[in-house]
Coordinates of C-alpha atoms in Angstrom, one line a residue:
Chain V
M1 CA 92.8 120.7 111.7
T2 CA 95.4 118.7 112.9
I3 CA 97.7 119.4 110.1
F4 CA 97.5 123.0 110.8
R5 CA 98.3 123.4 114.0
F6 CA 101.1 120.7 113.7
A7 CA 102.0 122.8 110.3
L8 CA 102.1 125.9 113.0
L9 CA 104.2 124.7 115.9
R10 CA 106.3 123.1 113.2
G11 CA 107.2 126.5 112.1
T12 CA 108.2 127.4 116.1
R13 CA 111.2 125.1 115.9
N14 CA 113.5 127.0 114.3
P15 CA 115.1 130.1 116.1
L16 CA 114.9 131.8 113.1
T17 CA 111.8 131.8 111.3
L18 CA 110.8 132.6 115.3
L19 CA 112.8 135.7 114.8
C20 CA 111.5 136.3 111.1
T21 CA 108.2 135.8 112.2
Y22 CA 106.8 136.7 115.2
I23 CA 109.8 139.7 116.4
L24 CA 111.3 141.1 113.2
P25 CA 108.1 143.1 111.9
I26 CA 107.2 143.9 115.4
V27 CA 110.3 145.6 115.5
L28 CA 110.4 147.1 112.2
I29 CA 107.2 149.4 113.2
L30 CA 108.4 150.4 116.1
V31 CA 112.0 151.9 114.2
R32 CA 110.3 155.2 113.7
P33 CA 113.5 156.6 111.5
L34 CA 112.3 153.6 109.2
W35 CA 108.6 155.1 108.7
T36 CA 108.5 158.5 108.7
D37 CA 109.2 161.2 106.0
G38 CA 112.9 161.9 107.1
G39 CA 113.5 158.5 107.7
V40 CA 116.3 156.9 105.1
G41 CA 114.3 155.2 101.5
F42 CA 114.5 152.6 99.6
G43 CA 112.8 152.3 95.9
G44 CA 109.6 154.7 95.7
I45 CA 108.7 153.6 99.6
S46 CA 110.2 154.1 102.7
G47 CA 112.4 151.9 104.1
G48 CA 110.4 150.3 107.0
F49 CA 107.6 149.0 104.1
S50 CA 111.2 148.1 102.4
L51 CA 112.5 145.6 104.8
L52 CA 109.2 144.5 105.6
T53 CA 108.8 142.9 102.2
I54 CA 112.3 141.3 102.4
V55 CA 111.3 139.9 106.3
T56 CA 107.2 138.8 104.6
M57 CA 109.0 137.2 102.0
S58 CA 111.9 135.7 104.1
S59 CA 109.1 134.4 106.5
A60 CA 107.1 132.5 104.6
Y61 CA 109.9 131.2 102.9
L62 CA 111.0 129.8 106.3
M63 CA 107.5 128.8 107.7
S64 CA 107.6 126.6 104.3
L65 CA 109.9 124.7 104.6
S66 CA 108.6 122.0 106.5
I67 CA 106.7 121.1 103.5
L68 CA 110.2 121.0 102.4
T69 CA 111.4 118.8 104.8
D70 CA 108.2 116.3 104.4
K71 CA 109.2 115.8 100.3
A72 CA 113.5 115.1 101.0
D73 CA 112.7 112.9 104.1
G74 CA 109.3 110.5 102.1
A75 CA 107.4 111.5 105.0
I76 CA 104.3 113.1 102.6
I77 CA 104.3 109.3 101.1
R78 CA 103.1 108.3 104.3
I79 CA 101.0 111.1 105.1
L80 CA 99.2 110.7 101.7
A81 CA 99.1 106.9 102.4
A82 CA 96.5 108.5 105.9
P83 CA 93.3 109.5 104.4
I84 CA 94.1 112.8 103.8
T85 CA 93.7 114.2 100.6
M86 CA 96.3 116.2 99.0
R87 CA 94.1 119.2 98.8
R88 CA 93.5 119.6 102.9
Y89 CA 97.2 118.4 103.3
L90 CA 98.0 122.0 100.9
T91 CA 95.2 124.6 102.3
E92 CA 96.0 123.6 106.3
N93 CA 99.7 123.9 105.6
L94 CA 99.8 126.8 103.8
A95 CA 97.7 128.3 105.8
A96 CA 99.8 127.5 108.6
C97 CA 102.3 129.0 107.1
A98 CA 100.2 132.7 106.2
M99 CA 98.6 132.8 109.7
P100 CA 101.1 134.0 111.9
L101 CA 102.3 136.5 109.3
L102 CA 99.0 137.8 108.7
V103 CA 98.5 138.7 112.4
Q104 CA 101.8 140.5 112.4
M105 CA 100.2 142.5 109.6
V106 CA 97.1 143.1 111.8
I107 CA 99.8 144.2 114.6
V108 CA 102.1 146.7 112.2
S109 CA 99.4 148.3 110.4
T110 CA 97.2 148.5 113.8
L111 CA 100.9 150.3 115.0
G112 CA 101.6 152.5 112.3
R113 CA 98.3 154.1 112.5
I114 CA 98.3 155.2 116.0
L115 CA 102.0 155.2 116.4
Y116 CA 102.9 157.2 113.3
S117 CA 98.9 159.0 112.5
W118 CA 98.4 156.6 108.9
S119 CA 95.7 157.5 107.4
L120 CA 92.7 155.0 108.0
T121 CA 93.2 154.8 103.8
L122 CA 97.0 153.5 104.7
S123 CA 96.5 151.4 107.0
I124 CA 93.9 149.8 105.5
A125 CA 96.1 149.5 102.0
V126 CA 99.4 148.3 103.9
F127 CA 97.2 145.5 105.6
L128 CA 95.7 144.5 102.6
C129 CA 99.5 144.8 99.7
Y130 CA 100.6 142.9 103.0
T131 CA 98.2 140.1 103.4
V132 CA 97.9 139.8 99.8
L133 CA 101.8 139.8 98.8
T134 CA 101.8 136.6 101.8
I135 CA 99.9 134.6 100.3
A136 CA 101.8 135.2 97.0
S137 CA 105.3 134.5 99.2
V138 CA 103.6 131.7 100.7
T139 CA 103.1 130.1 97.3
M140 CA 106.2 131.0 95.5
A141 CA 107.6 129.6 98.1
F142 CA 106.2 126.2 98.1
A143 CA 106.3 126.8 94.3
W144 CA 110.6 126.8 94.8
H145 CA 109.7 123.8 96.7
C146 CA 108.1 121.9 94.3
L147 CA 110.9 123.3 91.9
F148 CA 113.9 121.2 93.3
K149 CA 114.4 117.3 94.5
K150 CA 117.1 118.2 96.3
V151 CA 117.3 120.9 99.9
E152 CA 120.5 121.6 99.1
G153 CA 120.1 123.6 95.5
N154 CA 116.7 124.7 97.1
V155 CA 118.3 126.7 100.6
V156 CA 121.2 127.8 98.3
G157 CA 118.9 128.7 95.4
F158 CA 116.7 130.6 97.6
P159 CA 118.5 134.1 99.1
L160 CA 119.5 134.6 95.0
I161 CA 116.1 135.1 94.2
L162 CA 115.4 137.3 97.7
F163 CA 118.6 139.3 96.1
L164 CA 117.0 139.8 92.4
T165 CA 113.7 140.4 94.1
A166 CA 115.2 143.3 96.1
F167 CA 117.1 144.4 93.4
L168 CA 115.0 143.9 90.2
G169 CA 111.9 144.8 92.7
G170 CA 112.6 148.2 93.8
L171 CA 112.9 147.7 97.3
T172 CA 116.7 149.0 97.2
F173 CA 116.6 151.5 94.3
P174 CA 114.1 153.1 92.4
V175 CA 113.2 150.4 88.9
E176 CA 113.2 153.9 86.9
A177 CA 117.2 153.9 88.2
F178 CA 117.4 151.1 86.1
P179 CA 119.0 151.9 82.4
G180 CA 115.8 150.5 79.3
P181 CA 114.4 147.2 79.5
L182 CA 115.6 146.5 83.1
Q183 CA 113.6 148.3 84.3
Y184 CA 110.3 145.7 83.5
A185 CA 112.6 142.6 84.6
G186 CA 111.5 142.8 88.1
V187 CA 107.8 142.4 86.6
I188 CA 107.7 138.8 87.4
F189 CA 108.5 138.7 91.1
P190 CA 105.0 139.8 93.8
A191 CA 106.9 142.6 95.8
Y192 CA 107.5 144.0 92.0
W193 CA 103.8 145.1 92.9
A194 CA 103.5 145.6 96.4
V195 CA 106.2 148.2 95.9
R196 CA 104.1 149.6 92.9
G197 CA 100.9 149.6 94.8
L198 CA 101.8 151.1 97.9
S199 CA 104.1 153.7 96.2
A200 CA 100.7 154.6 94.5
V201 CA 98.4 154.7 98.1
L202 CA 101.3 157.0 99.1
E203 CA 102.2 158.9 96.5
T204 CA 97.6 160.0 95.9
G205 CA 96.7 158.9 99.6
A206 CA 94.1 156.7 97.6
M207 CA 93.8 152.9 97.1
N208 CA 93.8 154.2 93.4
G209 CA 94.3 152.0 89.9
A210 CA 97.3 151.5 90.6
F211 CA 97.2 150.3 93.7
W212 CA 94.2 147.6 92.9
L213 CA 96.4 146.4 89.8
G214 CA 99.1 145.5 91.9
I215 CA 96.5 143.4 94.6
A216 CA 95.6 141.9 91.0
A217 CA 98.6 140.8 89.7
M218 CA 99.9 138.8 93.3
L219 CA 96.6 137.2 93.3
L220 CA 97.3 136.5 89.9
F221 CA 100.8 135.4 90.9
S222 CA 99.5 133.0 93.4
I223 CA 97.4 131.5 91.2
A224 CA 99.7 130.5 89.3
Y225 CA 102.4 129.4 91.8
L226 CA 99.8 126.9 93.0
L227 CA 99.3 125.8 89.6
Y228 CA 102.6 125.2 89.2
G229 CA 102.7 123.3 92.5
G230 CA 100.2 120.4 93.2
K231 CA 100.6 116.7 93.6
R232 CA 102.6 115.9 91.0
R233 CA 105.3 118.1 91.4
I234 CA 105.4 117.5 95.7
I235 CA 105.9 113.7 95.4
Chain X
M1 CA 118.1 110.5 81.3
K2 CA 114.9 111.4 80.0
V3 CA 113.9 111.3 76.5
L4 CA 112.2 113.7 74.6
S5 CA 109.1 113.3 74.3
P6 CA 106.5 115.7 71.8
R7 CA 104.8 116.9 75.7
L8 CA 108.6 117.7 76.7
C9 CA 108.8 119.3 73.4
F10 CA 105.3 121.1 73.4
I11 CA 106.0 122.3 77.2
L12 CA 110.0 124.2 75.7
C13 CA 107.9 125.4 73.5
Q14 CA 105.8 126.8 75.2
I15 CA 108.5 128.3 77.4
A16 CA 110.0 129.7 74.7
G17 CA 107.3 131.6 73.5
F18 CA 106.6 132.7 76.8
S19 CA 110.0 133.9 77.2
L20 CA 110.1 135.9 73.6
L21 CA 106.6 137.2 74.0
F22 CA 108.2 138.8 77.7
A23 CA 110.8 139.4 75.7
L24 CA 108.4 141.6 73.1
W25 CA 106.2 143.1 76.4
I26 CA 109.7 144.7 78.3
L27 CA 109.7 146.8 74.4
N28 CA 107.1 149.3 76.1
G29 CA 106.2 148.0 78.7
E30 CA 102.5 148.1 78.6
I31 CA 100.5 146.6 82.3
A32 CA 97.8 145.2 79.9
G33 CA 100.0 142.8 77.6
F34 CA 101.7 142.0 81.4
F35 CA 98.2 140.5 82.4
L36 CA 97.3 139.2 79.3
L37 CA 101.1 137.2 79.8
L38 CA 100.4 136.1 83.3
L39 CA 96.6 134.7 82.0
L40 CA 98.0 133.2 79.1
V41 CA 100.8 131.2 81.3
I42 CA 97.7 130.5 84.2
M43 CA 95.6 129.1 81.4
S44 CA 98.6 126.8 80.2
L45 CA 99.5 126.0 83.4
L46 CA 95.5 124.7 84.5
R47 CA 95.7 122.7 81.4
F48 CA 99.1 121.4 82.3
R49 CA 97.4 120.6 85.3
V50 CA 94.0 119.8 85.1
S51 CA 92.9 116.7 82.9
G52 CA 89.8 117.7 80.6
T53 CA 90.5 121.2 80.6
K54 CA 91.6 121.6 77.2
Y55 CA 89.0 124.0 75.5
T56 CA 90.1 126.3 77.8
V57 CA 92.6 127.9 75.1
L58 CA 89.7 128.7 73.1
L59 CA 89.4 131.3 76.6
D60 CA 93.0 132.3 75.1
L61 CA 92.6 133.1 72.0
A62 CA 89.5 135.5 73.3
A63 CA 92.0 137.0 75.9
C64 CA 94.2 137.4 73.1
V65 CA 91.6 138.7 70.2
A66 CA 89.9 141.5 73.1
M67 CA 93.7 142.3 74.3
V68 CA 94.1 144.4 71.3
T69 CA 93.1 147.5 70.8
L70 CA 95.1 147.6 74.7
W71 CA 98.4 146.1 73.3
E72 CA 99.6 146.5 70.3
Y73 CA 101.6 143.2 70.8
A74 CA 98.5 141.5 71.4
P75 CA 98.3 139.4 68.0
Y76 CA 101.4 138.5 68.3
A77 CA 100.6 136.2 71.6
L78 CA 97.3 135.0 69.5
A79 CA 100.6 132.5 68.5
V80 CA 100.8 131.0 71.4
P81 CA 97.4 129.8 71.4
L82 CA 97.1 128.7 68.6
F83 CA 100.0 126.4 68.8
S84 CA 98.3 124.6 71.9
A85 CA 95.2 124.3 70.0
M86 CA 96.6 122.9 67.4
Y87 CA 98.6 120.0 69.7
L88 CA 95.9 119.6 71.9
G89 CA 93.8 118.8 68.3
I90 CA 91.0 121.8 68.7
Y91 CA 91.6 122.4 64.7
P92 CA 88.5 124.8 64.7
A93 CA 91.3 127.7 66.9
A94 CA 92.6 128.1 63.3
I95 CA 90.0 130.4 62.7
A96 CA 91.6 132.9 64.7
V97 CA 94.4 133.8 61.9
I98 CA 91.2 135.4 59.6
Y99 CA 92.8 138.0 61.9
L100 CA 95.3 138.5 59.4
F101 CA 92.6 139.5 56.9
F102 CA 92.0 142.5 58.7
N103 CA 95.0 143.6 59.6
F104 CA 97.9 141.5 57.6
E105 CA 101.3 142.0 58.5
P106 CA 104.2 139.6 57.4
L107 CA 105.4 139.5 60.5
L108 CA 102.3 138.3 62.1
A109 CA 101.8 136.1 59.2
V110 CA 105.5 134.5 59.3
T111 CA 104.4 134.3 62.9
L112 CA 100.9 132.3 63.5
A113 CA 102.0 130.3 60.8
F114 CA 105.2 128.8 62.2
G115 CA 103.1 128.6 65.5
T116 CA 100.5 126.8 64.1
L117 CA 102.4 124.4 62.4
C118 CA 104.7 123.8 65.1
G119 CA 101.2 122.7 67.4
L120 CA 100.0 120.4 64.4
F121 CA 103.7 119.0 64.0
L122 CA 103.6 118.4 68.1
G123 CA 100.7 117.5 67.7
F124 CA 100.3 114.3 64.5
W125 CA 104.1 113.0 66.4
E126 CA 102.0 112.9 70.6
R127 CA 98.8 110.8 68.8
E128 CA 100.9 108.7 66.3
R129 CA 103.4 108.2 69.6
N130 CA 100.5 107.0 72.0
D131 CA 98.7 104.7 69.4
K132 CA 101.4 103.5 69.1
L133 CA 102.4 102.8 73.0
T134 CA 98.9 101.9 73.4
L135 CA 99.5 99.0 70.4
R136 CA 102.6 97.7 72.9
D137 CA 100.5 97.8 75.9
T138 CA 97.9 96.0 74.5
A139 CA 100.1 93.2 73.2
A140 CA 101.8 93.0 76.5
G141 CA 98.9 92.5 78.7
R142 CA 97.6 89.9 76.7
Y143 CA 100.7 88.1 76.3
Y144 CA 100.8 88.8 80.1
E145 CA 97.3 87.3 80.5
L146 CA 98.1 84.2 78.3
E147 CA 101.0 82.9 80.5
S148 CA 98.9 84.0 84.2
L149 CA 96.7 81.7 82.1
Q150 CA 99.0 78.8 81.0
S151 CA 100.6 78.8 84.6
D152 CA 97.1 79.0 86.1
L153 CA 96.1 75.4 83.7
T154 CA 99.8 73.4 84.5
A155 CA 98.4 74.8 87.9
A156 CA 95.5 73.5 88.0
L157 CA 96.4 70.3 85.6
A158 CA 98.8 69.0 88.9
Q159 CA 96.1 69.7 91.2
V160 CA 93.7 67.4 89.9
E161 CA 96.5 65.2 88.9
R162 CA 96.6 65.0 93.0
M163 CA 93.2 64.8 93.7
T164 CA 93.0 62.0 91.2
A165 CA 95.3 60.0 93.0
V166 CA 94.2 60.5 96.4
A167 CA 90.5 59.8 94.8
E168 CA 92.1 55.8 93.8
R169 CA 93.5 54.9 96.9
T170 CA 91.0 56.1 98.8
R171 CA 89.2 53.9 96.7
I172 CA 91.6 50.9 97.0
A173 CA 91.1 51.1 100.9
R174 CA 87.1 50.9 100.3
D175 CA 87.1 48.0 97.9
I176 CA 89.5 46.0 100.2
H177 CA 87.9 47.0 102.5
D178 CA 83.9 46.1 101.5
N179 CA 84.6 43.2 99.6
A180 CA 88.3 41.1 100.2
G181 CA 88.4 42.6 103.9
H182 CA 84.9 41.1 105.1
E183 CA 85.8 37.8 103.4
I184 CA 88.8 37.5 105.5
V185 CA 87.7 38.6 109.0
A186 CA 84.9 35.8 108.4
A187 CA 87.1 33.1 107.9
Y188 CA 89.1 34.2 111.1
I189 CA 86.9 34.1 113.0
S190 CA 85.7 30.8 111.5
L191 CA 88.9 29.0 112.3
Q192 CA 89.4 30.2 115.6
T193 CA 85.6 28.7 116.0
A194 CA 86.8 25.3 113.4
R195 CA 89.8 25.6 116.7
T196 CA 87.6 24.8 119.5
M197 CA 85.5 22.3 117.9
L198 CA 88.5 19.7 116.4
D199 CA 90.0 20.4 120.5
N200 CA 86.5 19.0 121.0
Q201 CA 86.6 16.5 118.9
S202 CA 83.8 17.7 117.6
T203 CA 82.7 16.3 113.5
D204 CA 80.8 20.2 113.2
G205 CA 84.8 21.7 113.3
L206 CA 85.9 20.1 109.9
E207 CA 83.0 21.6 108.1
L208 CA 83.5 24.7 109.3
Y209 CA 86.5 24.5 108.7
D210 CA 86.1 23.9 105.0
A211 CA 83.7 26.7 104.7
A212 CA 86.1 29.3 106.2
L213 CA 89.0 27.5 103.7
E214 CA 86.3 28.7 100.6
R215 CA 86.0 32.5 102.5
L216 CA 89.6 32.6 102.2
N217 CA 90.0 31.2 98.4
T218 CA 87.4 33.8 97.9
G219 CA 89.2 36.6 99.6
A220 CA 91.7 35.9 97.8
N221 CA 90.6 36.2 94.8
K222 CA 88.6 39.3 95.5
I223 CA 92.4 41.0 96.2
R224 CA 93.5 39.1 92.9
E225 CA 90.4 40.5 90.8
A226 CA 91.2 44.4 92.4
V227 CA 94.9 44.1 91.1
H228 CA 93.9 42.8 88.5
N229 CA 91.3 45.8 87.9
L230 CA 94.3 48.3 89.2
S231 CA 97.0 47.4 87.3
A232 CA 97.5 49.8 84.0
V233 CA 96.7 48.6 80.8
T234 CA 99.8 51.6 79.9
F235 CA 103.3 52.1 81.0
L236 CA 103.1 54.9 83.3
G237 CA 106.1 56.3 85.9
V238 CA 109.4 55.8 84.7
D239 CA 108.4 52.4 82.5
N240 CA 106.5 55.2 79.8
L241 CA 110.0 57.4 79.8
R242 CA 111.6 53.6 79.2
D243 CA 108.9 52.9 76.4
T244 CA 109.5 56.0 74.6
C245 CA 113.0 55.4 74.4
R246 CA 113.2 52.2 73.2
R247 CA 110.3 53.2 70.2
F248 CA 112.2 56.0 69.7
P249 CA 112.7 55.9 65.3
A250 CA 115.7 58.1 64.7
C251 CA 118.9 56.8 66.5
K252 CA 119.5 54.6 69.5
V253 CA 118.8 57.1 73.0
D254 CA 120.5 55.3 75.9
F255 CA 118.4 55.8 79.5
N256 CA 120.1 55.1 82.7
V257 CA 117.9 55.3 85.8
Y258 CA 119.4 56.2 89.2
G259 CA 117.6 56.5 92.6
D260 CA 113.9 55.0 94.2
T261 CA 111.3 56.1 91.5
T262 CA 108.9 55.1 93.2
R263 CA 109.4 58.5 95.7
V264 CA 108.3 60.9 92.4
P265 CA 104.5 61.7 92.8
I266 CA 102.3 61.0 89.2
Y267 CA 102.0 65.0 88.3
V268 CA 106.1 65.4 87.9
W269 CA 106.2 62.3 85.8
T270 CA 103.8 64.5 83.3
V271 CA 105.9 67.1 83.4
L272 CA 109.3 65.0 82.8
E273 CA 107.3 63.2 79.8
A274 CA 106.9 65.7 78.0
C275 CA 110.1 66.9 78.5
L276 CA 112.1 64.0 77.6
N277 CA 108.9 63.9 74.2
E278 CA 110.4 67.5 73.4
G279 CA 114.3 66.7 74.1
L280 CA 113.5 63.8 71.7
T281 CA 112.0 65.6 69.1
N282 CA 114.4 68.3 68.8
A283 CA 117.1 65.5 68.4
A284 CA 115.2 64.1 65.6
R285 CA 114.1 67.7 64.1
H286 CA 117.3 69.7 64.8
A287 CA 120.4 68.3 65.8
S288 CA 120.6 65.1 63.1
A289 CA 121.9 63.2 66.7
T290 CA 123.0 59.5 66.5
L291 CA 123.3 58.9 70.2
V292 CA 120.8 60.0 72.5
S293 CA 121.4 60.0 76.3
V294 CA 118.8 59.7 79.4
D295 CA 119.9 60.3 82.6
L296 CA 116.8 60.6 85.4
D297 CA 118.6 60.7 88.8
V298 CA 115.9 60.3 91.7
T299 CA 117.0 61.4 95.0
P300 CA 115.3 62.1 98.1
H301 CA 114.8 66.1 97.7
I302 CA 114.4 66.3 93.9
V303 CA 114.1 64.6 90.7
R304 CA 116.2 65.0 87.5
L305 CA 116.0 64.3 83.7
C306 CA 119.0 65.0 81.9
I307 CA 119.1 64.6 77.5
E308 CA 121.8 65.2 75.7
N309 CA 122.6 64.6 72.5
D310 CA 125.5 64.9 70.2
G311 CA 124.4 66.3 67.3
V312 CA 124.1 70.1 65.8
T313 CA 124.7 72.2 69.2
K314 CA 124.1 75.9 67.5
T315 CA 121.2 77.7 68.8
N316 CA 120.8 81.4 68.1
G317 CA 119.8 82.5 71.7
K318 CA 116.3 81.9 71.6
S319 CA 114.0 79.1 72.6
G320 CA 111.1 77.7 70.7
N321 CA 107.7 77.5 72.3
G322 CA 108.2 74.0 72.7
I323 CA 111.1 75.2 75.3
R324 CA 109.2 78.0 77.2
N325 CA 105.6 75.8 77.5
L326 CA 107.7 73.6 79.1
R327 CA 109.2 76.1 81.3
H328 CA 106.3 77.5 82.2
R329 CA 105.2 74.0 83.3
A330 CA 107.6 73.4 85.4
A331 CA 107.5 76.4 87.0
A332 CA 104.0 76.0 88.0
I333 CA 105.2 72.5 89.4
G334 CA 108.7 74.8 91.3
G335 CA 110.8 73.6 89.0
S336 CA 112.8 74.7 86.6
L337 CA 113.7 73.6 82.8
S338 CA 117.5 74.9 81.9
V339 CA 119.0 74.5 78.1
D340 CA 122.8 73.8 77.9
A341 CA 124.2 74.3 73.9
G342 CA 127.9 73.5 75.2
E343 CA 129.8 70.9 73.6
V344 CA 126.9 68.3 73.4
F345 CA 123.7 69.4 73.2
R346 CA 122.6 69.4 76.6
V347 CA 118.3 69.9 78.4
I348 CA 118.2 69.6 82.3
C349 CA 114.5 69.7 83.9
V350 CA 114.6 69.7 87.9
I351 CA 111.7 69.1 89.7
P352 CA 111.5 69.3 94.0
I353 CA 110.2 66.2 95.2
K354 CA 107.5 67.1 98.0
E355 CA 106.9 64.2 100.5
D356 CA 103.0 65.5 101.9
V357 CA 101.8 64.7 98.3
L358 CA 103.5 61.2 97.7

């Protein structure tokens, strides 16, 4: 678990990562107006969920920057020259990226149930949805890192992806408000499916088919992103 | 710059196919259609990343057929796995077009035919390209093997020559020690004894003196015999070069030697002789030369053989087999061979002299 431990430690070196991963989710759940019925609503869900989605995606990107750093400065070649398999390197790195966020999701779900009297179904749905979204976001960030050879293009391009996700994925406006085909443009982002699943649970109060479809879509996206990345791409 | 390869075309075509399907899906936004698309993308990535999974394309076809009732454009999605199957050489997958017999639509037929033909074309291109690359790699591999073998053999030859020289030196030392050495030492002792006896006016001294002379005579004869046995019956080293030049029938050969040729090891002479023979043969066969000048320079560290002829100097820029082989032989003992086709045609061979093998 050496790689896992050091990946976790490297993630805490950047103040922005610390803020996004360890502080913002807790702060968000404590801001009552974002979660109550009268709060500011984005998309089909309350503002708190929208902001938590954006924070989750940003944290996943920031936490996985260590993979990009390893790739850019050639450390990955030296690491793989050691008796460490590519699978182990990726598994432990991605687990280290996802672990802090998963712990945050447990805290958020628990605090939500305590502070805002969420039903057990909603708490579990929020935990499940954001757990899978975290996995999808980490794998998406990993695939994004594999796409670029230069760090600059990667860092400049990700805010654009984040903006498109927020805009087309239904985090800022309900997708039904978009004209015709633009309503479906956001399906290529996992966040769209998270919003869709959560909306279904908030509307019906149960984890229905739409919710599970959203979970399935995010898991499939994770597989696709993992397959896209990999040894040949990362080196 | 990345060369346009069949694989790159295949990837680009797949991306185009998925984009078109996505555009088609946006028309009605059926959830089942999206999941089918996502599945097709994942399976394509799987085949792209993991070797030995090409037959999973049949699963793609089955998924498309299964989705026909859930998404009205699913038959069009068949074009993508059909394209992949044809590219990967899984021709039985073409049976999927049987769907057209049950539900014929001209646009669908054109789409499937287009996908199939594109896949076939790219597949044939890929296989032909791979065959040619394999042939090229095999030929190159054999060429490098031969070059390596030739280099090894030349190095081994030089090694054997060095070992032979050392063995011969040992044999000469043993012969002199065992034969002449004993006789001369015995004669020396006899002469010392005779000197003492002659001082004492002993008559035995003369007999001993005669015996010592006899022993010295025998020793001298054995040394003469050993030298006679060692003398070469053919010319060696610089004498061989001079003899080759003298006997060259095509034109006059001007042979000049500078420096101490005894410093040149025996294994270097073999390469120099081969160079001279090649240079003279070229002068006779290709250059129609009237005068060939051969200079042999021996310095403390290198030996340089320069062969010039005043004949035709035009070359096509390529070295013949003889020159190429000589280059390898010279390189094997640390030397070099160069050809200069300026105002005169010149072949220069430079070989370093190593002190430890003298």
